[in-house]
Amino acid sequence: FSDELIVTSESPVIDVTTPAIGTNLDARSLEGLPTGRDFKSVTYLATGAVDGGGLVDDAIGNAPSIMGASALENRYVVDELDTTDPAYGLVGSIVPLNFIEEVQVKTGGYEAEYGGALGGVINMITKSGSNQFHGGVFGYLSDDNMWSDALIPETRGDVKTTKSDWDLGVTLGGKIIADK
């Protein structure tokens, strides 16, 4: 009399073929993290990524500095397309988190195809459709009154001004032509 025990398991997804160092975050992780509303806030979750030292542009806000390089030495890739601004080295395309499937922040040891990056590589994959119809509605509000420390609002004459940011949107996906 003998018993047979069969153990099956899947190996963890670890890429042993590349020396790249970084952080991968999928859509499910991004939904549960207390971050800002764009992908730049997610880059600060990677080891070695910090605020770029006040590099500010009205259109893009602060840029991340990765592994000691300046904020102008990163590469930004969206769906395999390099969107880095060739003139200034800043992000050339703002992608809201609601439309991102996965964000990968490579902070070192990345492949030669990213040779122009001295800091890091921020690689984003946007959500895509499927054969099933699906959708969603989202809304976010950020207001001066939501800050824990009272900020002194700007005043113009005798009118008090406050800042409110709204982020509203709709996602819709599904087949137009099956399996395409």
GROMACS .gro file of N, CA and C in nm:
model
  540
    1PHE      N    1   0.085  -0.118   0.000
    1PHE     CA    2   0.000   0.000   0.000
    1PHE      C    3   0.089   0.124   0.000
    2SER      N    4   0.068   0.216  -0.100
    2SER     CA    5   0.145   0.340  -0.104
    2SER      C    6   0.053   0.454  -0.150
    3ASP      N    7   0.081   0.570  -0.101
    3ASP     CA    8   0.008   0.691  -0.141
    3ASP      C    9   0.097   0.775  -0.231
    4GLU      N   10   0.033   0.838  -0.325
    4GLU     CA   11   0.107   0.924  -0.416
    4GLU      C   12   0.062   1.067  -0.394
    5LEU      N   13   0.156   1.158  -0.380
    5LEU     CA   14   0.127   1.299  -0.359
    5LEU      C   15   0.186   1.376  -0.476
    6ILE      N   16   0.101   1.449  -0.546
    6ILE     CA   17   0.146   1.531  -0.659
    6ILE      C   18   0.128   1.678  -0.622
    7VAL      N   19   0.236   1.752  -0.631
    7VAL     CA   20   0.235   1.894  -0.598
    7VAL      C   21   0.260   1.971  -0.727
    8THR      N   22   0.169   2.063  -0.758
    8THR     CA   23   0.187   2.147  -0.876
    8THR      C   24   0.184   2.293  -0.833
    9SER      N   25   0.261   2.370  -0.903
    9SER     CA   26   0.268   2.511  -0.868
    9SER      C   27   0.319   2.587  -0.990
   10GLU      N   28   0.290   2.716  -0.996
   10GLU     CA   29   0.345   2.801  -1.099
   10GLU      C   30   0.462   2.877  -1.042
   11SER      N   31   0.566   2.891  -1.121
   11SER     CA   32   0.681   2.967  -1.075
   11SER      C   33   0.648   3.116  -1.081
   12PRO      N   34   0.704   3.195  -0.992
   12PRO     CA   35   0.677   3.339  -0.996
   12PRO      C   36   0.731   3.401  -1.124
   13VAL      N   37   0.668   3.509  -1.165
   13VAL     CA   38   0.709   3.577  -1.287
   13VAL      C   39   0.829   3.665  -1.255
   14ILE      N   40   0.946   3.611  -1.277
   14ILE     CA   41   1.071   3.683  -1.256
   14ILE      C   42   1.150   3.672  -1.385
   15ASP      N   43   1.187   3.785  -1.438
   15ASP     CA   44   1.263   3.785  -1.562
   15ASP      C   45   1.411   3.776  -1.529
   16VAL      N   46   1.470   3.659  -1.552
   16VAL     CA   47   1.612   3.639  -1.521
   16VAL      C   48   1.699   3.670  -1.641
   17THR      N   49   1.640   3.717  -1.751
   17THR     CA   50   1.717   3.743  -1.872
   17THR      C   51   1.762   3.888  -1.884
   18THR      N   52   1.720   3.975  -1.795
   18THR     CA   53   1.757   4.115  -1.802
   18THR      C   54   1.800   4.166  -1.664
   19PRO      N   55   1.897   4.257  -1.661
   19PRO     CA   56   1.940   4.312  -1.533
   19PRO      C   57   1.861   4.436  -1.490
   20ALA      N   58   1.752   4.466  -1.558
   20ALA     CA   59   1.676   4.589  -1.530
   20ALA      C   60   1.625   4.591  -1.386
   21ILE      N   61   1.633   4.709  -1.328
   21ILE     CA   62   1.582   4.732  -1.193
   21ILE      C   63   1.465   4.828  -1.205
   22GLY      N   64   1.358   4.800  -1.136
   22GLY     CA   65   1.246   4.892  -1.145
   22GLY      C   66   1.123   4.841  -1.074
   23THR      N   67   1.012   4.906  -1.103
   23THR     CA   68   0.883   4.878  -1.040
   23THR      C   69   0.778   4.862  -1.147
   24ASN      N   70   0.695   4.759  -1.135
   24ASN     CA   71   0.582   4.737  -1.225
   24ASN      C   72   0.454   4.749  -1.145
   25LEU      N   73   0.360   4.827  -1.196
   25LEU     CA   74   0.231   4.843  -1.130
   25LEU      C   75   0.121   4.825  -1.233
   26ASP      N   76   0.027   4.734  -1.205
   26ASP     CA   77  -0.084   4.712  -1.297
   26ASP      C   78  -0.203   4.796  -1.257
   27ALA      N   79  -0.309   4.792  -1.337
   27ALA     CA   80  -0.427   4.876  -1.315
   27ALA      C   81  -0.490   4.851  -1.178
   28ARG      N   82  -0.494   4.727  -1.135
   28ARG     CA   83  -0.553   4.695  -1.004
   28ARG      C   84  -0.473   4.759  -0.891
   29SER      N   85  -0.340   4.755  -0.900
   29SER     CA   86  -0.256   4.819  -0.799
   29SER      C   87  -0.275   4.970  -0.800
   30LEU      N   88  -0.283   5.027  -0.920
   30LEU     CA   89  -0.297   5.172  -0.932
   30LEU      C   90  -0.427   5.223  -0.872
   31GLU      N   91  -0.534   5.144  -0.881
   31GLU     CA   92  -0.663   5.186  -0.825
   31GLU      C   93  -0.659   5.196  -0.673
   32GLY      N   94  -0.579   5.112  -0.609
   32GLY     CA   95  -0.578   5.108  -0.464
   32GLY      C   96  -0.474   5.194  -0.397
   33LEU      N   97  -0.389   5.261  -0.475
   33LEU     CA   98  -0.283   5.342  -0.417
   33LEU      C   99  -0.323   5.488  -0.405
   34PRO      N  100  -0.285   5.553  -0.294
   34PRO     CA  101  -0.316   5.695  -0.278
   34PRO      C  102  -0.216   5.782  -0.354
   35THR      N  103  -0.238   5.798  -0.483
   35THR     CA  104  -0.148   5.878  -0.566
   35THR      C  105  -0.226   5.989  -0.633
   36GLY      N  106  -0.154   6.070  -0.707
   36GLY     CA  107  -0.218   6.176  -0.784
   36GLY      C  108  -0.295   6.117  -0.901
   37ARG      N  109  -0.346   6.202  -0.986
   37ARG     CA  110  -0.434   6.159  -1.095
   37ARG      C  111  -0.361   6.133  -1.226
   38ASP      N  112  -0.228   6.148  -1.231
   38ASP     CA  113  -0.157   6.118  -1.354
   38ASP      C  114  -0.041   6.022  -1.324
   39PHE      N  115   0.022   5.972  -1.428
   39PHE     CA  116   0.124   5.870  -1.412
   39PHE      C  117   0.249   5.920  -1.341
   40LYS      N  118   0.276   6.052  -1.345
   40LYS     CA  119   0.397   6.103  -1.281
   40LYS      C  120   0.397   6.076  -1.131
   41SER      N  121   0.282   6.082  -1.069
   41SER     CA  122   0.276   6.056  -0.925
   41SER      C  123   0.310   5.912  -0.893
   42VAL      N  124   0.288   5.821  -0.988
   42VAL     CA  125   0.320   5.679  -0.969
   42VAL      C  126   0.470   5.656  -0.978
   43THR      N  127   0.542   5.738  -1.054
   43THR     CA  128   0.686   5.718  -1.068
   43THR      C  129   0.758   5.732  -0.935
   44TYR      N  130   0.703   5.808  -0.842
   44TYR     CA  131   0.767   5.827  -0.713
   44TYR      C  132   0.760   5.703  -0.626
   45LEU      N  133   0.684   5.601  -0.666
   45LEU     CA  134   0.678   5.476  -0.592
   45LEU      C  135   0.798   5.387  -0.620
   46ALA      N  136   0.871   5.416  -0.727
   46ALA     CA  137   0.988   5.337  -0.763
   46ALA      C  138   1.108   5.377  -0.677
   47THR      N  139   1.191   5.281  -0.644
   47THR     CA  140   1.313   5.309  -0.569
   47THR      C  141   1.403   5.401  -0.650
   48GLY      N  142   1.451   5.506  -0.590
   48GLY     CA  143   1.542   5.598  -0.657
   48GLY      C  144   1.475   5.713  -0.729
   49ALA      N  145   1.344   5.722  -0.723
   49ALA     CA  146   1.271   5.831  -0.790
   49ALA      C  147   1.227   5.934  -0.687
   50VAL      N  148   1.262   6.060  -0.712
   50VAL     CA  149   1.227   6.170  -0.622
   50VAL      C  150   1.178   6.288  -0.706
   51ASP      N  151   1.130   6.390  -0.637
   51ASP     CA  152   1.088   6.512  -0.705
   51ASP      C  153   1.207   6.574  -0.776
   52GLY      N  154   1.185   6.625  -0.896
   52GLY     CA  155   1.292   6.679  -0.978
   52GLY      C  156   1.348   6.812  -0.933
   53GLY      N  157   1.321   6.856  -0.816
   53GLY     CA  158   1.382   6.977  -0.764
   53GLY      C  159   1.319   7.106  -0.810
   54GLY      N  160   1.188   7.104  -0.834
   54GLY     CA  161   1.118   7.226  -0.867
   54GLY      C  162   1.116   7.259  -1.014
   55LEU      N  163   1.153   7.165  -1.099
   55LEU     CA  164   1.143   7.187  -1.242
   55LEU      C  165   0.995   7.192  -1.277
   56VAL      N  166   0.946   7.310  -1.308
   56VAL     CA  167   0.803   7.326  -1.327
   56VAL      C  168   0.773   7.385  -1.463
   57ASP      N  169   0.673   7.332  -1.525
   57ASP     CA  170   0.619   7.383  -1.651
   57ASP      C  171   0.468   7.385  -1.631
   58ASP      N  172   0.400   7.488  -1.674
   58ASP     CA  173   0.256   7.497  -1.652
   58ASP      C  174   0.180   7.378  -1.706
   59ALA      N  175   0.228   7.319  -1.814
   59ALA     CA  176   0.155   7.209  -1.876
   59ALA      C  177   0.181   7.076  -1.808
   60ILE      N  178   0.299   7.054  -1.750
   60ILE     CA  179   0.332   6.921  -1.701
   60ILE      C  180   0.353   6.911  -1.551
   61GLY      N  181   0.376   7.019  -1.483
   61GLY     CA  182   0.400   7.010  -1.340
   61GLY      C  183   0.541   6.959  -1.312
   62ASN      N  184   0.564   6.910  -1.191
   62ASN     CA  185   0.697   6.863  -1.153
   62ASN      C  186   0.732   6.734  -1.225
   63ALA      N  187   0.856   6.720  -1.265
   63ALA     CA  188   0.904   6.599  -1.332
   63ALA      C  189   0.990   6.520  -1.235
   64PRO      N  190   0.989   6.387  -1.242
   64PRO     CA  191   1.067   6.306  -1.148
   64PRO      C  192   1.216   6.302  -1.184
   65SER      N  193   1.298   6.298  -1.082
   65SER     CA  194   1.441   6.274  -1.097
   65SER      C  195   1.465   6.131  -1.052
   66ILE      N  196   1.532   6.052  -1.138
   66ILE     CA  197   1.548   5.910  -1.108
   66ILE      C  198   1.696   5.876  -1.098
   67MET      N  199   1.733   5.811  -0.989
   67MET     CA  200   1.869   5.762  -0.963
   67MET      C  201   1.975   5.871  -0.975
   68GLY      N  202   1.943   5.992  -0.931
   68GLY     CA  203   2.039   6.100  -0.926
   68GLY      C  204   2.053   6.181  -1.053
   69ALA      N  205   1.992   6.137  -1.163
   69ALA     CA  206   1.997   6.215  -1.287
   69ALA      C  207   1.896   6.329  -1.277
   70SER      N  208   1.914   6.429  -1.361
   70SER     CA  209   1.818   6.540  -1.358
   70SER      C  210   1.684   6.495  -1.414
   71ALA      N  211   1.583   6.572  -1.389
   71ALA     CA  212   1.448   6.539  -1.436
   71ALA      C  213   1.436   6.547  -1.587
   72LEU      N  214   1.537   6.603  -1.654
   72LEU     CA  215   1.535   6.616  -1.800
   72LEU      C  216   1.601   6.497  -1.870
   73GLU      N  217   1.643   6.397  -1.794
   73GLU     CA  218   1.719   6.286  -1.852
   73GLU      C  219   1.644   6.153  -1.846
   74ASN      N  220   1.514   6.156  -1.841
   74ASN     CA  221   1.431   6.035  -1.841
   74ASN      C  222   1.377   6.010  -1.981
   75ARG      N  223   1.326   5.891  -2.003
   75ARG     CA  224   1.256   5.856  -2.127
   75ARG      C  225   1.114   5.818  -2.089
   76TYR      N  226   1.018   5.867  -2.167
   76TYR     CA  227   0.877   5.839  -2.145
   76TYR      C  228   0.824   5.763  -2.267
   77VAL      N  229   0.774   5.644  -2.244
   77VAL     CA  230   0.727   5.557  -2.352
   77VAL      C  231   0.582   5.521  -2.325
   78VAL      N  232   0.495   5.543  -2.426
   78VAL     CA  233   0.354   5.508  -2.416
   78VAL      C  234   0.323   5.412  -2.531
   79ASP      N  235   0.282   5.291  -2.497
   79ASP     CA  236   0.250   5.188  -2.597
   79ASP      C  237   0.362   5.174  -2.701
   80GLU      N  238   0.485   5.162  -2.653
   80GLU     CA  239   0.605   5.142  -2.734
   80GLU      C  240   0.643   5.263  -2.820
   81LEU      N  241   0.584   5.377  -2.795
   81LEU     CA  242   0.616   5.499  -2.868
   81LEU      C  243   0.684   5.597  -2.773
   82ASP      N  244   0.804   5.640  -2.806
   82ASP     CA  245   0.878   5.736  -2.723
   82ASP      C  246   0.811   5.872  -2.733
   83THR      N  247   0.756   5.919  -2.621
   83THR     CA  248   0.684   6.047  -2.619
   83THR      C  249   0.764   6.156  -2.549
   84THR      N  250   0.894   6.133  -2.527
   84THR     CA  251   0.979   6.232  -2.463
   84THR      C  252   0.993   6.354  -2.552
   85ASP      N  253   0.976   6.472  -2.495
   85ASP     CA  254   0.992   6.596  -2.569
   85ASP      C  255   1.138   6.609  -2.613
   86PRO      N  256   1.164   6.611  -2.744
   86PRO     CA  257   1.304   6.613  -2.791
   86PRO      C  258   1.377   6.743  -2.759
   87ALA      N  259   1.306   6.851  -2.739
   87ALA     CA  260   1.371   6.979  -2.712
   87ALA      C  261   1.417   6.993  -2.568
   88TYR      N  262   1.333   6.950  -2.474
   88TYR     CA  263   1.362   6.973  -2.332
   88TYR      C  264   1.379   6.846  -2.250
   89GLY      N  265   1.346   6.729  -2.304
   89GLY     CA  266   1.362   6.605  -2.231
   89GLY      C  267   1.252   6.578  -2.130
   90LEU      N  268   1.145   6.656  -2.135
   90LEU     CA  269   1.034   6.636  -2.043
   90LEU      C  270   0.931   6.542  -2.105
   91VAL      N  271   0.832   6.507  -2.025
   91VAL     CA  272   0.725   6.420  -2.075
   91VAL      C  273   0.648   6.495  -2.183
   92GLY      N  274   0.622   6.428  -2.294
   92GLY     CA  275   0.554   6.491  -2.405
   92GLY      C  276   0.405   6.463  -2.409
   93SER      N  277   0.357   6.371  -2.324
   93SER     CA  278   0.217   6.332  -2.327
   93SER      C  279   0.170   6.299  -2.186
   94ILE      N  280   0.065   6.364  -2.143
   94ILE     CA  281   0.007   6.337  -2.011
   94ILE      C  282  -0.100   6.230  -2.027
   95VAL      N  283  -0.086   6.120  -1.952
   95VAL     CA  284  -0.181   6.010  -1.960
   95VAL      C  285  -0.246   5.994  -1.822
   96PRO      N  286  -0.380   6.014  -1.812
   96PRO     CA  287  -0.447   5.995  -1.683
   96PRO      C  288  -0.443   5.848  -1.639
   97LEU      N  289  -0.437   5.825  -1.509
   97LEU     CA  290  -0.429   5.688  -1.457
   97LEU      C  291  -0.547   5.601  -1.500
   98ASN      N  292  -0.663   5.659  -1.522
   98ASN     CA  293  -0.780   5.579  -1.559
   98ASN      C  294  -0.763   5.508  -1.693
   99PHE      N  295  -0.670   5.551  -1.775
   99PHE     CA  296  -0.651   5.493  -1.907
   99PHE      C  297  -0.524   5.409  -1.917
  100ILE      N  298  -0.460   5.383  -1.803
  100ILE     CA  299  -0.336   5.306  -1.801
  100ILE      C  300  -0.363   5.165  -1.750
  101GLU      N  301  -0.314   5.067  -1.823
  101GLU     CA  302  -0.323   4.927  -1.782
  101GLU      C  303  -0.204   4.890  -1.694
  102GLU      N  304  -0.087   4.940  -1.728
  102GLU     CA  305   0.033   4.907  -1.651
  102GLU      C  306   0.136   5.018  -1.666
  103VAL      N  307   0.209   5.044  -1.558
  103VAL     CA  308   0.320   5.139  -1.558
  103VAL      C  309   0.444   5.065  -1.512
  104GLN      N  310   0.551   5.082  -1.586
  104GLN     CA  311   0.679   5.022  -1.551
  104GLN      C  312   0.779   5.137  -1.539
  105VAL      N  313   0.844   5.146  -1.424
  105VAL     CA  314   0.946   5.247  -1.403
  105VAL      C  315   1.080   5.174  -1.389
  106LYS      N  316   1.163   5.187  -1.492
  106LYS     CA  317   1.295   5.124  -1.489
  106LYS      C  318   1.394   5.227  -1.436
  107THR      N  319   1.461   5.191  -1.328
  107THR     CA  320   1.552   5.286  -1.264
  107THR      C  321   1.699   5.253  -1.289
  108GLY      N  322   1.727   5.141  -1.351
  108GLY     CA  323   1.866   5.107  -1.379
  108GLY      C  324   1.876   4.976  -1.454
  109GLY      N  325   1.987   4.956  -1.523
  109GLY     CA  326   2.011   4.831  -1.593
  109GLY      C  327   1.917   4.805  -1.708
  110TYR      N  328   1.858   4.910  -1.765
  110TYR     CA  329   1.762   4.889  -1.872
  110TYR      C  330   1.832   4.865  -2.005
  111GLU      N  331   1.754   4.820  -2.102
  111GLU     CA  332   1.804   4.777  -2.231
  111GLU      C  333   1.862   4.893  -2.312
  112ALA      N  334   1.944   4.858  -2.412
  112ALA     CA  335   2.012   4.957  -2.496
  112ALA      C  336   1.914   5.040  -2.579
  113GLU      N  337   1.795   4.988  -2.604
  113GLU     CA  338   1.697   5.064  -2.682
  113GLU      C  339   1.659   5.196  -2.614
  114TYR      N  340   1.686   5.208  -2.485
  114TYR     CA  341   1.657   5.331  -2.412
  114TYR      C  342   1.786   5.410  -2.389
  115GLY      N  343   1.877   5.407  -2.484
  115GLY     CA  344   2.008   5.467  -2.470
  115GLY      C  345   2.008   5.615  -2.441
  116GLY      N  346   1.904   5.687  -2.475
  116GLY     CA  347   1.899   5.830  -2.449
  116GLY      C  348   1.865   5.864  -2.306
  117ALA      N  349   1.832   5.765  -2.225
  117ALA     CA  350   1.792   5.791  -2.086
  117ALA      C  351   1.913   5.776  -1.995
  118LEU      N  352   1.940   5.879  -1.917
  118LEU     CA  353   2.043   5.871  -1.815
  118LEU      C  354   1.981   5.848  -1.678
  119GLY      N  355   1.856   5.888  -1.662
  119GLY     CA  356   1.785   5.871  -1.536
  119GLY      C  357   1.708   5.741  -1.534
  120GLY      N  358   1.585   5.746  -1.581
  120GLY     CA  359   1.501   5.628  -1.579
  120GLY      C  360   1.414   5.621  -1.703
  121VAL      N  361   1.342   5.512  -1.714
  121VAL     CA  362   1.250   5.491  -1.825
  121VAL      C  363   1.112   5.466  -1.766
  122ILE      N  364   1.017   5.550  -1.802
  122ILE     CA  365   0.878   5.533  -1.758
  122ILE      C  366   0.802   5.479  -1.878
  123ASN      N  367   0.761   5.353  -1.868
  123ASN     CA  368   0.697   5.282  -1.977
  123ASN      C  369   0.551   5.256  -1.938
  124MET      N  370   0.458   5.304  -2.020
  124MET     CA  371   0.316   5.288  -1.991
  124MET      C  372   0.247   5.209  -2.100
  125ILE      N  373   0.155   5.124  -2.059
  125ILE     CA  374   0.069   5.051  -2.152
  125ILE      C  375  -0.073   5.096  -2.123
  126THR      N  376  -0.141   5.146  -2.226
  126THR     CA  377  -0.278   5.194  -2.207
  126THR      C  378  -0.376   5.078  -2.217
  127LYS      N  379  -0.493   5.098  -2.161
  127LYS     CA  380  -0.597   4.996  -2.167
  127LYS      C  381  -0.645   4.980  -2.311
  128SER      N  382  -0.684   4.859  -2.344
  128SER     CA  383  -0.734   4.834  -2.479
  128SER      C  384  -0.866   4.758  -2.469
  129GLY      N  385  -0.933   4.747  -2.580
  129GLY     CA  386  -1.064   4.685  -2.582
  129GLY      C  387  -1.059   4.533  -2.578
  130SER      N  388  -1.174   4.472  -2.589
  130SER     CA  389  -1.187   4.327  -2.592
  130SER      C  390  -1.313   4.295  -2.671
  131ASN      N  391  -1.347   4.170  -2.679
  131ASN     CA  392  -1.469   4.131  -2.749
  131ASN      C  393  -1.594   4.155  -2.666
  132GLN      N  394  -1.579   4.183  -2.538
  132GLN     CA  395  -1.692   4.208  -2.448
  132GLN      C  396  -1.711   4.359  -2.431
  133PHE      N  397  -1.836   4.404  -2.434
  133PHE     CA  398  -1.864   4.545  -2.407
  133PHE      C  399  -1.851   4.571  -2.258
  134HIS      N  400  -1.785   4.678  -2.224
  134HIS     CA  401  -1.769   4.717  -2.084
  134HIS      C  402  -1.746   4.868  -2.078
  135GLY      N  403  -1.763   4.923  -1.962
  135GLY     CA  404  -1.745   5.066  -1.948
  135GLY      C  405  -1.749   5.108  -1.803
  136GLY      N  406  -1.729   5.235  -1.782
  136GLY     CA  407  -1.733   5.289  -1.648
  136GLY      C  408  -1.738   5.440  -1.651
  137VAL      N  409  -1.773   5.496  -1.539
  137VAL     CA  410  -1.779   5.641  -1.521
  137VAL      C  411  -1.697   5.672  -1.397
  138PHE      N  412  -1.616   5.778  -1.403
  138PHE     CA  413  -1.538   5.814  -1.285
  138PHE      C  414  -1.543   5.964  -1.265
  139GLY      N  415  -1.522   6.004  -1.141
  139GLY     CA  416  -1.518   6.146  -1.108
  139GLY      C  417  -1.434   6.168  -0.984
  140TYR      N  418  -1.350   6.270  -0.988
  140TYR     CA  419  -1.264   6.305  -0.876
  140TYR      C  420  -1.268   6.456  -0.857
  141LEU      N  421  -1.263   6.497  -0.732
  141LEU     CA  422  -1.263   6.639  -0.698
  141LEU      C  423  -1.150   6.665  -0.600
  142SER      N  424  -1.075   6.769  -0.626
  142SER     CA  425  -0.973   6.815  -0.533
  142SER      C  426  -0.998   6.964  -0.512
  143ASP      N  427  -1.009   7.003  -0.388
  143ASP     CA  428  -1.045   7.140  -0.355
  143ASP      C  429  -0.953   7.189  -0.244
  144ASP      N  430  -0.930   7.319  -0.237
  144ASP     CA  431  -0.846   7.375  -0.131
  144ASP      C  432  -0.897   7.337   0.009
  145ASN      N  433  -1.026   7.320   0.024
  145ASN     CA  434  -1.083   7.288   0.154
  145ASN      C  435  -1.050   7.146   0.199
  146MET      N  436  -0.996   7.062   0.111
  146MET     CA  437  -0.965   6.924   0.145
  146MET      C  438  -0.824   6.907   0.202
  147TRP      N  439  -0.744   7.013   0.204
  147TRP     CA  440  -0.610   7.005   0.257
  147TRP      C  441  -0.613   7.009   0.409
  148SER      N  442  -0.522   6.935   0.472
  148SER     CA  443  -0.521   6.932   0.618
  148SER      C  444  -0.470   7.065   0.675
  149ASP      N  445  -0.372   7.127   0.610
  149ASP     CA  446  -0.323   7.256   0.654
  149ASP      C  447  -0.393   7.364   0.571
  150ALA      N  448  -0.443   7.464   0.640
  150ALA     CA  449  -0.512   7.571   0.568
  150ALA      C  450  -0.413   7.649   0.484
  151LEU      N  451  -0.440   7.660   0.357
  151LEU     CA  452  -0.358   7.740   0.268
  151LEU      C  453  -0.417   7.879   0.258
  152ILE      N  454  -0.331   7.978   0.244
  152ILE     CA  455  -0.381   8.114   0.231
  152ILE      C  456  -0.425   8.132   0.086
  153PRO      N  457  -0.555   8.151   0.064
  153PRO     CA  458  -0.603   8.165  -0.073
  153PRO      C  459  -0.560   8.298  -0.134
  154GLU      N  460  -0.548   8.298  -0.265
  154GLU     CA  461  -0.518   8.423  -0.335
  154GLU      C  462  -0.637   8.517  -0.320
  155THR      N  463  -0.608   8.644  -0.315
  155THR     CA  464  -0.718   8.741  -0.313
  155THR      C  465  -0.696   8.840  -0.425
  156ARG      N  466  -0.801   8.873  -0.491
  156ARG     CA  467  -0.797   8.975  -0.595
  156ARG      C  468  -0.900   9.080  -0.556
  157GLY      N  469  -0.846   9.190  -0.510
  157GLY     CA  470  -0.937   9.292  -0.459
  157GLY      C  471  -1.000   9.241  -0.331
  158ASP      N  472  -1.132   9.239  -0.328
  158ASP     CA  473  -1.201   9.188  -0.210
  158ASP      C  474  -1.265   9.051  -0.237
  159VAL      N  475  -1.223   8.985  -0.347
  159VAL     CA  476  -1.279   8.854  -0.382
  159VAL      C  477  -1.180   8.745  -0.346
  160LYS      N  478  -1.222   8.647  -0.269
  160LYS     CA  479  -1.138   8.535  -0.231
  160LYS      C  480  -1.147   8.428  -0.340
  161THR      N  481  -1.031   8.382  -0.390
  161THR     CA  482  -1.031   8.279  -0.493
  161THR      C  483  -0.980   8.148  -0.435
  162THR      N  484  -1.037   8.040  -0.476
  162THR     CA  485  -0.992   7.908  -0.435
  162THR      C  486  -0.968   7.824  -0.559
  163LYS      N  487  -0.894   7.718  -0.541
  163LYS     CA  488  -0.863   7.630  -0.652
  163LYS      C  489  -0.940   7.500  -0.638
  164SER      N  490  -1.009   7.461  -0.742
  164SER     CA  491  -1.077   7.332  -0.746
  164SER      C  492  -1.039   7.261  -0.875
  165ASP      N  493  -1.007   7.134  -0.865
  165ASP     CA  494  -0.975   7.053  -0.981
  165ASP      C  495  -1.079   6.942  -0.993
  166TRP      N  496  -1.136   6.930  -1.110
  166TRP     CA  497  -1.233   6.824  -1.140
  166TRP      C  498  -1.171   6.730  -1.241
  167ASP      N  499  -1.191   6.603  -1.223
  167ASP     CA  500  -1.146   6.502  -1.319
  167ASP      C  501  -1.265   6.410  -1.342
  168LEU      N  502  -1.333   6.429  -1.452
  168LEU     CA  503  -1.451   6.350  -1.486
  168LEU      C  504  -1.426   6.276  -1.616
  169GLY      N  505  -1.479   6.156  -1.627
  169GLY     CA  506  -1.459   6.084  -1.752
  169GLY      C  507  -1.543   5.960  -1.764
  170VAL      N  508  -1.539   5.904  -1.882
  170VAL     CA  509  -1.613   5.783  -1.914
  170VAL      C  510  -1.519   5.690  -1.989
  171THR      N  511  -1.523   5.563  -1.957
  171THR     CA  512  -1.450   5.463  -2.036
  171THR      C  513  -1.551   5.370  -2.099
  172LEU      N  514  -1.524   5.333  -2.222
  172LEU     CA  515  -1.612   5.244  -2.296
  172LEU      C  516  -1.526   5.157  -2.385
  173GLY      N  517  -1.551   5.028  -2.382
  173GLY     CA  518  -1.474   4.936  -2.465
  173GLY      C  519  -1.561   4.824  -2.514
  174GLY      N  520  -1.518   4.764  -2.621
  174GLY     CA  521  -1.591   4.653  -2.676
  174GLY      C  522  -1.552   4.631  -2.821
  175LYS      N  523  -1.611   4.529  -2.878
  175LYS     CA  524  -1.570   4.494  -3.014
  175LYS      C  525  -1.637   4.583  -3.117
  176ILE      N  526  -1.560   4.624  -3.213
  176ILE     CA  527  -1.611   4.684  -3.336
  176ILE      C  528  -1.610   4.573  -3.441
  177ILE      N  529  -1.496   4.506  -3.448
  177ILE     CA  530  -1.482   4.385  -3.529
  177ILE      C  531  -1.423   4.281  -3.435
  178ALA      N  532  -1.486   4.166  -3.422
  178ALA     CA  533  -1.443   4.063  -3.328
  178ALA      C  534  -1.298   4.022  -3.353
  179ASP      N  535  -1.222   4.007  -3.245
  179ASP     CA  536  -1.082   3.962  -3.246
  179ASP      C  537  -0.989   4.054  -3.324
  180LYS      N  538  -1.021   4.182  -3.335
  180LYS     CA  539  -0.932   4.276  -3.404
  180LYS      C  540  -0.890   4.385  -3.305
   0.00000   0.00000   0.00000
